[in-house]
Amino acid sequence: MADILDRVELDRLLTEAQAEALETPEALEEFRITHFGRQGLLKDLNERFRQVPGEQKREMGQALNAFKGALQTLFDEASSILDAQFDAQTSGQDPTLPSGGVKVGSHHPLSLVRREILDIFARMGFVVADGPEIEDDWHVFSGLNFPEEHPARDMQDTFFIQRDPDLLLRTHTSSVQVREMERRDPPFRLVMPGRVFRNEAISARSHCIFHQVEGLYIDKGVSFADMKQTLLMFAQQLFGADVKIRLRPSYFPFTEPSAEMDVYWGLKTEVDKRITKGTGWLEIMGCGMVDPAVLEASGVDPEVYSGFAFGMGIERIAMLKWQIGDLRLFFENDMRFNAQFTRA
Ligand code: PHE
């Protein structure tokens, strides 16, 4: 049985309690359990108080109450300091407020335009195909009927990775035409989106990287009239039913005859003037009937099949659609720019 309670012991216990560092919520909780808990110090002292002889009860009772009060004060003071520290750390934060919401990503404007173009052609039965950005000479030039000395092969236009045998960054998506003709049996209708590279000075109007969508339609009896009608329908869906188009004669080594297609956009703004070079007409693609030599080189019999191909740059379409005056913005990945576009 423990000793009978006396004041000396209470004083010692108080000194000990005062010496405890109550600087963390964990230390304070430990103090609460060891002093006020069900097996704690006060329970023990209360039991020992019952054995105090009657004539000392009054005095010891007062001393014990004073001790309890002092412990409670220690606890309350430490507790309010910790509360104030917690408030300071979380000041200005109201945990009951609704959250700021999740930041949702958005599509890049070029992705939106590309998707719209692919959707239009999908409705006409064109299937998407893909090819590599690093190519060999055959798929970018030779297989497309480029003569050996053609200027497009020159170092000034093409980024070469390796010479003899040549490895290069494709300068157009027409390389995917060659790959697809090599591995498929006609008939087929394909659209081939992708990034292309040309060694050009970077400015508001041109860049060494840009994006094309290539098209290829091979079947029996495909004519120039089929091409014109297909491209007109495409332009009507992209720019509106009353759009005007024109086909100008042109030259590409891999199509014969070849043309360039313009769409009348108008001259409403400064950006319109700049992008259309003051004419209101936007040159959106090169096109033509696939040259029989190209069909033959890729294993398609030109006596049986014919077809048309086209290739368009999508940056200029996006620039007019959203009145973007500088091509470089597409490649800077500044979120303030990228996040502005929600639909094509
Ligand atoms: N490849 C050509 C270019 O990049 C465009 C084109 C594609 C022309 C298909 C005719 C047929 O300019």
JSON list of N, CA, C and O in Angstrom, two decimals, residues 130-160:
[
{"chain": "A", "resi": 130, "resn": "ASP", "atom": "N", "xyz": [-0.66, 5.61, -90.80]},
{"chain": "A", "resi": 130, "resn": "ASP", "atom": "CA", "xyz": [0.41, 6.29, -90.10]},
{"chain": "A", "resi": 130, "resn": "ASP", "atom": "C", "xyz": [1.76, 5.80, -90.63]},
{"chain": "A", "resi": 130, "resn": "ASP", "atom": "O", "xyz": [1.87, 4.67, -91.07]},
{"chain": "A", "resi": 131, "resn": "GLY", "atom": "N", "xyz": [2.76, 6.65, -90.60]},
{"chain": "A", "resi": 131, "resn": "GLY", "atom": "CA", "xyz": [4.09, 6.21, -91.02]},
{"chain": "A", "resi": 131, "resn": "GLY", "atom": "C", "xyz": [5.16, 6.89, -90.21]},
{"chain": "A", "resi": 131, "resn": "GLY", "atom": "O", "xyz": [4.87, 7.83, -89.46]},
{"chain": "A", "resi": 132, "resn": "PRO", "atom": "N", "xyz": [6.42, 6.47, -90.37]},
{"chain": "A", "resi": 132, "resn": "PRO", "atom": "CA", "xyz": [7.50, 7.01, -89.54]},
{"chain": "A", "resi": 132, "resn": "PRO", "atom": "C", "xyz": [7.94, 8.42, -89.93]},
{"chain": "A", "resi": 132, "resn": "PRO", "atom": "O", "xyz": [7.83, 8.80, -91.10]},
{"chain": "A", "resi": 133, "resn": "GLU", "atom": "N", "xyz": [8.44, 9.17, -88.96]},
{"chain": "A", "resi": 133, "resn": "GLU", "atom": "CA", "xyz": [8.95, 10.52, -89.23]},
{"chain": "A", "resi": 133, "resn": "GLU", "atom": "C", "xyz": [10.38, 10.45, -89.77]},
{"chain": "A", "resi": 133, "resn": "GLU", "atom": "O", "xyz": [10.80, 11.31, -90.54]},
{"chain": "A", "resi": 134, "resn": "ILE", "atom": "N", "xyz": [11.13, 9.45, -89.34]},
{"chain": "A", "resi": 134, "resn": "ILE", "atom": "CA", "xyz": [12.48, 9.23, -89.89]},
{"chain": "A", "resi": 134, "resn": "ILE", "atom": "C", "xyz": [12.34, 8.24, -91.04]},
{"chain": "A", "resi": 134, "resn": "ILE", "atom": "O", "xyz": [11.79, 7.16, -90.86]},
{"chain": "A", "resi": 135, "resn": "GLU", "atom": "N", "xyz": [12.80, 8.66, -92.20]},
{"chain": "A", "resi": 135, "resn": "GLU", "atom": "CA", "xyz": [12.55, 7.88, -93.42]},
{"chain": "A", "resi": 135, "resn": "GLU", "atom": "C", "xyz": [13.84, 7.64, -94.18]},
{"chain": "A", "resi": 135, "resn": "GLU", "atom": "O", "xyz": [14.88, 8.22, -93.90]},
{"chain": "A", "resi": 136, "resn": "ASP", "atom": "N", "xyz": [13.72, 6.79, -95.20]},
{"chain": "A", "resi": 136, "resn": "ASP", "atom": "CA", "xyz": [14.83, 6.61, -96.13]},
{"chain": "A", "resi": 136, "resn": "ASP", "atom": "C", "xyz": [14.52, 7.37, -97.42]},
{"chain": "A", "resi": 136, "resn": "ASP", "atom": "O", "xyz": [13.41, 7.87, -97.61]},
{"chain": "A", "resi": 137, "resn": "ASP", "atom": "N", "xyz": [15.51, 7.46, -98.29]},
{"chain": "A", "resi": 137, "resn": "ASP", "atom": "CA", "xyz": [15.36, 8.22, -99.53]},
{"chain": "A", "resi": 137, "resn": "ASP", "atom": "C", "xyz": [14.23, 7.67, -100.40]},
{"chain": "A", "resi": 137, "resn": "ASP", "atom": "O", "xyz": [13.48, 8.43, -101.02]},
{"chain": "A", "resi": 138, "resn": "TRP", "atom": "N", "xyz": [14.08, 6.35, -100.42]},
{"chain": "A", "resi": 138, "resn": "TRP", "atom": "CA", "xyz": [13.08, 5.73, -101.30]},
{"chain": "A", "resi": 138, "resn": "TRP", "atom": "C", "xyz": [11.67, 6.26, -101.02]},
{"chain": "A", "resi": 138, "resn": "TRP", "atom": "O", "xyz": [10.95, 6.68, -101.91]},
{"chain": "A", "resi": 139, "resn": "HIS", "atom": "N", "xyz": [11.28, 6.22, -99.72]},
{"chain": "A", "resi": 139, "resn": "HIS", "atom": "CA", "xyz": [9.88, 6.55, -99.41]},
{"chain": "A", "resi": 139, "resn": "HIS", "atom": "C", "xyz": [9.59, 8.04, -99.52]},
{"chain": "A", "resi": 139, "resn": "HIS", "atom": "O", "xyz": [8.45, 8.44, -99.77]},
{"chain": "A", "resi": 140, "resn": "VAL", "atom": "N", "xyz": [10.62, 8.88, -99.33]},
{"chain": "A", "resi": 140, "resn": "VAL", "atom": "CA", "xyz": [10.37, 10.34, -99.39]},
{"chain": "A", "resi": 140, "resn": "VAL", "atom": "C", "xyz": [10.57, 10.87, -100.81]},
{"chain": "A", "resi": 140, "resn": "VAL", "atom": "O", "xyz": [9.86, 11.77, -101.25]},
{"chain": "A", "resi": 141, "resn": "PHE", "atom": "N", "xyz": [11.55, 10.31, -101.55]},
{"chain": "A", "resi": 141, "resn": "PHE", "atom": "CA", "xyz": [11.90, 10.88, -102.86]},
{"chain": "A", "resi": 141, "resn": "PHE", "atom": "C", "xyz": [11.83, 9.87, -104.00]},
{"chain": "A", "resi": 141, "resn": "PHE", "atom": "O", "xyz": [10.98, 9.99, -104.88]},
{"chain": "A", "resi": 142, "resn": "SER", "atom": "N", "xyz": [12.72, 8.88, -104.01]},
{"chain": "A", "resi": 142, "resn": "SER", "atom": "CA", "xyz": [12.85, 8.03, -105.20]},
{"chain": "A", "resi": 142, "resn": "SER", "atom": "C", "xyz": [11.56, 7.31, -105.56]},
{"chain": "A", "resi": 142, "resn": "SER", "atom": "O", "xyz": [11.16, 7.27, -106.72]},
{"chain": "A", "resi": 143, "resn": "GLY", "atom": "N", "xyz": [10.89, 6.74, -104.55]},
{"chain": "A", "resi": 143, "resn": "GLY", "atom": "CA", "xyz": [9.64, 6.02, -104.81]},
{"chain": "A", "resi": 143, "resn": "GLY", "atom": "C", "xyz": [8.53, 6.94, -105.29]},
{"chain": "A", "resi": 143, "resn": "GLY", "atom": "O", "xyz": [7.51, 6.49, -105.81]},
{"chain": "A", "resi": 144, "resn": "LEU", "atom": "N", "xyz": [8.73, 8.26, -105.09]},
{"chain": "A", "resi": 144, "resn": "LEU", "atom": "CA", "xyz": [7.74, 9.25, -105.53]},
{"chain": "A", "resi": 144, "resn": "LEU", "atom": "C", "xyz": [8.19, 9.95, -106.80]},
{"chain": "A", "resi": 144, "resn": "LEU", "atom": "O", "xyz": [7.71, 11.05, -107.12]},
{"chain": "A", "resi": 145, "resn": "ASN", "atom": "N", "xyz": [9.15, 9.30, -107.50]},
{"chain": "A", "resi": 145, "resn": "ASN", "atom": "CA", "xyz": [9.48, 9.79, -108.84]},
{"chain": "A", "resi": 145, "resn": "ASN", "atom": "C", "xyz": [10.28, 11.09, -108.86]},
{"chain": "A", "resi": 145, "resn": "ASN", "atom": "O", "xyz": [10.26, 11.82, -109.87]},
{"chain": "A", "resi": 146, "resn": "PHE", "atom": "N", "xyz": [10.93, 11.42, -107.73]},
{"chain": "A", "resi": 146, "resn": "PHE", "atom": "CA", "xyz": [11.78, 12.62, -107.73]},
{"chain": "A", "resi": 146, "resn": "PHE", "atom": "C", "xyz": [13.06, 12.30, -108.53]},
{"chain": "A", "resi": 146, "resn": "PHE", "atom": "O", "xyz": [13.71, 11.31, -108.22]},
{"chain": "A", "resi": 147, "resn": "PRO", "atom": "N", "xyz": [13.41, 13.13, -109.51]},
{"chain": "A", "resi": 147, "resn": "PRO", "atom": "CA", "xyz": [14.67, 12.90, -110.21]},
{"chain": "A", "resi": 147, "resn": "PRO", "atom": "C", "xyz": [15.86, 13.04, -109.25]},
{"chain": "A", "resi": 147, "resn": "PRO", "atom": "O", "xyz": [15.77, 13.75, -108.25]},
{"chain": "A", "resi": 148, "resn": "GLU", "atom": "N", "xyz": [16.96, 12.36, -109.58]},
{"chain": "A", "resi": 148, "resn": "GLU", "atom": "CA", "xyz": [18.16, 12.40, -108.73]},
{"chain": "A", "resi": 148, "resn": "GLU", "atom": "C", "xyz": [18.56, 13.82, -108.32]},
{"chain": "A", "resi": 148, "resn": "GLU", "atom": "O", "xyz": [18.96, 14.05, -107.19]},
{"chain": "A", "resi": 149, "resn": "GLU", "atom": "N", "xyz": [18.47, 14.74, -109.28]},
{"chain": "A", "resi": 149, "resn": "GLU", "atom": "CA", "xyz": [18.99, 16.09, -109.00]},
{"chain": "A", "resi": 149, "resn": "GLU", "atom": "C", "xyz": [17.91, 17.07, -108.55]},
{"chain": "A", "resi": 149, "resn": "GLU", "atom": "O", "xyz": [18.10, 18.28, -108.57]},
{"chain": "A", "resi": 150, "resn": "HIS", "atom": "N", "xyz": [16.77, 16.54, -108.10]},
{"chain": "A", "resi": 150, "resn": "HIS", "atom": "CA", "xyz": [15.67, 17.43, -107.71]},
{"chain": "A", "resi": 150, "resn": "HIS", "atom": "C", "xyz": [16.07, 18.32, -106.52]},
{"chain": "A", "resi": 150, "resn": "HIS", "atom": "O", "xyz": [16.66, 17.82, -105.55]},
{"chain": "A", "resi": 151, "resn": "PRO", "atom": "N", "xyz": [15.75, 19.61, -106.58]},
{"chain": "A", "resi": 151, "resn": "PRO", "atom": "CA", "xyz": [16.21, 20.52, -105.51]},
{"chain": "A", "resi": 151, "resn": "PRO", "atom": "C", "xyz": [15.67, 20.18, -104.13]},
{"chain": "A", "resi": 151, "resn": "PRO", "atom": "O", "xyz": [16.32, 20.51, -103.12]},
{"chain": "A", "resi": 152, "resn": "ALA", "atom": "N", "xyz": [14.53, 19.50, -104.04]},
{"chain": "A", "resi": 152, "resn": "ALA", "atom": "CA", "xyz": [13.99, 19.16, -102.71]},
{"chain": "A", "resi": 152, "resn": "ALA", "atom": "C", "xyz": [14.90, 18.21, -101.95]},
{"chain": "A", "resi": 152, "resn": "ALA", "atom": "O", "xyz": [14.84, 18.11, -100.72]},
{"chain": "A", "resi": 153, "resn": "ARG", "atom": "N", "xyz": [15.79, 17.50, -102.65]},
{"chain": "A", "resi": 153, "resn": "ARG", "atom": "CA", "xyz": [16.71, 16.60, -101.98]},
{"chain": "A", "resi": 153, "resn": "ARG", "atom": "C", "xyz": [17.90, 17.36, -101.39]},
{"chain": "A", "resi": 153, "resn": "ARG", "atom": "O", "xyz": [18.68, 16.79, -100.64]},
{"chain": "A", "resi": 154, "resn": "ASP", "atom": "N", "xyz": [18.02, 18.59, -101.79]},
{"chain": "A", "resi": 154, "resn": "ASP", "atom": "CA", "xyz": [19.18, 19.38, -101.38]},
{"chain": "A", "resi": 154, "resn": "ASP", "atom": "C", "xyz": [19.23, 19.53, -99.86]},
{"chain": "A", "resi": 154, "resn": "ASP", "atom": "O", "xyz": [18.22, 19.57, -99.19]},
{"chain": "A", "resi": 155, "resn": "MET", "atom": "N", "xyz": [20.45, 19.64, -99.35]},
{"chain": "A", "resi": 155, "resn": "MET", "atom": "CA", "xyz": [20.64, 19.83, -97.91]},
{"chain": "A", "resi": 155, "resn": "MET", "atom": "C", "xyz": [19.85, 21.01, -97.36]},
{"chain": "A", "resi": 155, "resn": "MET", "atom": "O", "xyz": [19.52, 21.07, -96.19]},
{"chain": "A", "resi": 156, "resn": "GLN", "atom": "N", "xyz": [19.59, 21.99, -98.22]},
{"chain": "A", "resi": 156, "resn": "GLN", "atom": "CA", "xyz": [18.92, 23.20, -97.72]},
{"chain": "A", "resi": 156, "resn": "GLN", "atom": "C", "xyz": [17.47, 22.95, -97.34]},
{"chain": "A", "resi": 156, "resn": "GLN", "atom": "O", "xyz": [16.89, 23.69, -96.57]},
{"chain": "A", "resi": 157, "resn": "ASP", "atom": "N", "xyz": [16.84, 21.92, -97.90]},
{"chain": "A", "resi": 157, "resn": "ASP", "atom": "CA", "xyz": [15.45, 21.65, -97.56]},
{"chain": "A", "resi": 157, "resn": "ASP", "atom": "C", "xyz": [15.28, 20.49, -96.58]},
{"chain": "A", "resi": 157, "resn": "ASP", "atom": "O", "xyz": [14.35, 20.48, -95.81]},
{"chain": "A", "resi": 158, "resn": "THR", "atom": "N", "xyz": [16.20, 19.56, -96.68]},
{"chain": "A", "resi": 158, "resn": "THR", "atom": "CA", "xyz": [15.99, 18.29, -95.97]},
{"chain": "A", "resi": 158, "resn": "THR", "atom": "C", "xyz": [16.95, 18.17, -94.80]},
{"chain": "A", "resi": 158, "resn": "THR", "atom": "O", "xyz": [18.14, 18.47, -94.93]},
{"chain": "A", "resi": 159, "resn": "PHE", "atom": "N", "xyz": [16.43, 17.74, -93.68]},
{"chain": "A", "resi": 159, "resn": "PHE", "atom": "CA", "xyz": [17.29, 17.41, -92.54]},
{"chain": "A", "resi": 159, "resn": "PHE", "atom": "C", "xyz": [17.76, 15.97, -92.71]},
{"chain": "A", "resi": 159, "resn": "PHE", "atom": "O", "xyz": [16.96, 15.04, -92.60]},
{"chain": "A", "resi": 160, "resn": "PHE", "atom": "N", "xyz": [19.04, 15.80, -92.99]},
{"chain": "A", "resi": 160, "resn": "PHE", "atom": "CA", "xyz": [19.59, 14.45, -93.11]},
{"chain": "A", "resi": 160, "resn": "PHE", "atom": "C", "xyz": [20.11, 14.00, -91.76]},
{"chain": "A", "resi": 160, "resn": "PHE", "atom": "O", "xyz": [20.78, 14.76, -91.05]}
]
